mmCIF file of C-alpha atoms and ligand atoms in Angstrom:
data_model
loop_
_atom_site.group_PDB
_atom_site.id
_atom_site.type_symbol
_atom_site.label_atom_id
_atom_site.label_comp_id
_atom_site.label_asym_id
_atom_site.label_seq_id
_atom_site.Cartn_x
_atom_site.Cartn_y
_atom_site.Cartn_z
ATOM 1 C CA MET A 34 116.000 84.897 127.806
ATOM 2 C CA ARG A 35 113.425 82.801 126.102
ATOM 3 C CA LYS A 36 112.041 82.835 122.587
ATOM 4 C CA LEU A 37 108.496 84.075 122.682
ATOM 5 C CA TYR A 38 107.115 84.602 119.227
ATOM 6 C CA GLU A 39 108.207 84.736 115.616
ATOM 7 C CA CYS A 40 106.652 87.803 114.071
ATOM 8 C CA ARG A 41 105.380 88.253 110.583
ATOM 9 C CA ASP A 42 107.231 91.524 110.078
ATOM 10 C CA ARG A 43 108.995 94.384 111.810
ATOM 11 C CA LEU A 44 105.784 96.346 112.311
ATOM 12 C CA GLN A 45 104.020 93.505 114.066
ATOM 13 C CA ALA A 46 107.081 92.894 116.211
ATOM 14 C CA GLN A 47 107.105 96.531 117.265
ATOM 15 C CA MET A 48 103.394 96.540 118.074
ATOM 16 C CA LEU A 49 103.706 93.407 120.180
ATOM 17 C CA LEU A 50 106.742 94.809 121.918
ATOM 18 C CA ASP A 51 104.826 97.974 122.822
ATOM 19 C CA ASP A 52 101.889 95.911 124.059
ATOM 20 C CA LEU A 53 104.070 93.687 126.254
ATOM 21 C CA GLU A 54 106.041 96.594 127.619
ATOM 22 C CA SER A 55 102.826 98.311 128.595
ATOM 23 C CA HIS A 56 102.230 95.218 130.747
ATOM 24 C CA HIS A 57 105.704 95.564 132.245
ATOM 25 C CA ILE A 58 107.165 92.600 130.428
ATOM 26 C CA GLU A 59 110.661 93.194 129.168
ATOM 27 C CA VAL A 60 111.141 91.936 125.629
ATOM 28 C CA VAL A 61 113.696 92.370 122.865
ATOM 29 C CA ILE A 62 113.481 91.906 119.119
ATOM 30 C CA LEU A 63 116.179 89.761 117.543
ATOM 31 C CA GLY A 64 116.706 88.186 114.173
ATOM 32 C CA ASP A 65 115.855 91.387 112.474
ATOM 33 C CA TYR A 66 117.285 92.593 109.211
ATOM 34 C CA LEU A 67 120.786 91.306 108.780
ATOM 35 C CA THR A 68 122.845 93.431 106.513
ATOM 36 C CA GLY A 69 125.243 91.567 104.333
ATOM 37 C CA ALA A 70 128.600 92.824 103.229
ATOM 38 C CA ALA A 71 128.580 95.852 100.967
ATOM 39 C CA GLY A 72 127.205 95.016 97.544
ATOM 40 C CA GLU A 73 125.439 91.872 98.679
ATOM 41 C CA LEU A 74 121.756 91.490 99.176
ATOM 42 C CA SER A 75 120.612 91.753 102.744
ATOM 43 C CA ALA A 76 119.369 88.563 104.287
ATOM 44 C CA ILE A 77 115.949 89.128 105.737
ATOM 45 C CA GLN A 78 114.836 87.066 108.654
ATOM 46 C CA PHE A 79 111.632 87.183 110.566
ATOM 47 C CA PRO A 80 111.954 89.297 113.678
ATOM 48 C CA VAL A 81 111.680 87.208 116.809
ATOM 49 C CA LEU A 82 110.476 88.443 120.178
ATOM 50 C CA TRP A 83 112.320 87.190 123.244
ATOM 51 C CA VAL A 84 111.334 87.670 126.860
ATOM 52 C CA VAL A 85 114.207 88.824 128.992
ATOM 53 C CA GLN A 86 112.899 87.196 132.169
ATOM 54 C CA ASP A 87 111.980 83.508 131.758
ATOM 55 C CA ASP A 88 109.288 83.935 134.411
ATOM 56 C CA ASP A 89 107.419 86.290 132.086
ATOM 57 C CA TYR A 90 107.125 83.697 129.335
ATOM 58 C CA THR A 91 103.681 82.308 130.162
ATOM 59 C CA ARG A 92 102.184 85.730 130.725
ATOM 60 C CA GLY A 93 103.837 87.006 127.567
ATOM 61 C CA ARG A 94 102.374 84.210 125.450
ATOM 62 C CA GLN A 95 98.965 84.903 126.906
ATOM 63 C CA LEU A 96 99.188 88.599 126.065
ATOM 64 C CA ILE A 97 100.329 87.875 122.527
ATOM 65 C CA ASP A 98 97.453 85.444 121.985
ATOM 66 C CA GLU A 99 95.001 88.037 123.259
ATOM 67 C CA TYR A 100 96.548 90.742 121.154
ATOM 68 C CA LEU A 101 96.473 88.675 117.964
ATOM 69 C CA THR A 102 92.902 87.517 118.547
ATOM 70 C CA GLU A 103 91.769 91.081 119.136
ATOM 71 C CA SER A 104 93.503 92.440 116.076
ATOM 72 C CA ILE A 105 91.952 89.728 113.894
ATOM 73 C CA GLN A 106 88.486 90.422 115.259
ATOM 74 C CA ALA A 107 88.898 94.164 115.013
ATOM 75 C CA SER A 108 89.849 94.005 111.400
ATOM 76 C CA ALA A 109 88.297 91.324 109.257
ATOM 77 C CA ALA A 110 89.709 90.894 105.785
ATOM 78 C CA TRP A 111 88.058 92.819 102.973
ATOM 79 C CA GLN A 112 87.973 92.530 99.224
ATOM 80 C CA CYS A 113 89.170 95.315 96.964
ATOM 81 C CA ALA A 114 86.305 96.637 94.830
ATOM 82 C CA ARG A 115 88.636 97.479 91.983
ATOM 83 C CA CYS A 116 90.928 94.491 91.539
ATOM 84 C CA GLY A 117 89.230 91.884 93.716
ATOM 85 C CA GLU A 118 92.291 91.283 95.871
ATOM 86 C CA LEU A 119 91.614 90.013 99.388
ATOM 87 C CA ILE A 120 93.201 92.436 101.820
ATOM 88 C CA GLU A 121 94.154 91.683 105.360
ATOM 89 C CA GLY A 122 92.112 93.692 107.839
ATOM 90 C CA GLY A 123 93.860 96.672 109.317
ATOM 91 C CA PHE A 124 94.943 97.954 105.931
ATOM 92 C CA GLU A 125 92.887 100.794 104.510
ATOM 93 C CA ILE A 126 94.489 100.642 101.086
ATOM 94 C CA CYS A 127 94.710 97.745 98.642
ATOM 95 C CA TRP A 128 98.339 96.680 98.480
ATOM 96 C CA ASN A 129 97.824 95.461 94.936
ATOM 97 C CA CYS A 130 96.273 98.473 93.166
ATOM 98 C CA LEU A 131 96.440 101.083 95.951
ATOM 99 C CA SER A 132 92.702 101.768 95.896
ATOM 100 C CA PRO A 133 91.304 102.928 99.213
ATOM 101 C CA ARG A 134 88.894 100.689 101.087
ATOM 102 C CA GLU A 135 85.270 101.520 100.277
HETATM 103 ZN ZN1 ZN B 1306 92.933 96.484 94.546
#
């Protein structure tokens, strides 16, 4: 097992996992949400992708780089017409005021 990539959130981790698995690379997500004892706040960590087979590491990194580059190109950031917030591409709704992208 080898640490491959620290993801921004659970959704990204899941998308990368699906992408890698479609290339027959076995990966697992660790460091996910850790639930504290009852009544305590949950500690949230960034999910981390690990390759199960060390030999897949180089190929895995390559695929992640490609995937991230593609997703950035496919979805350039946009500015909300209503509140002026800069929204990360890929979102169709402003996270700040919930206006749809125009
Ligand atoms: Zn907005």
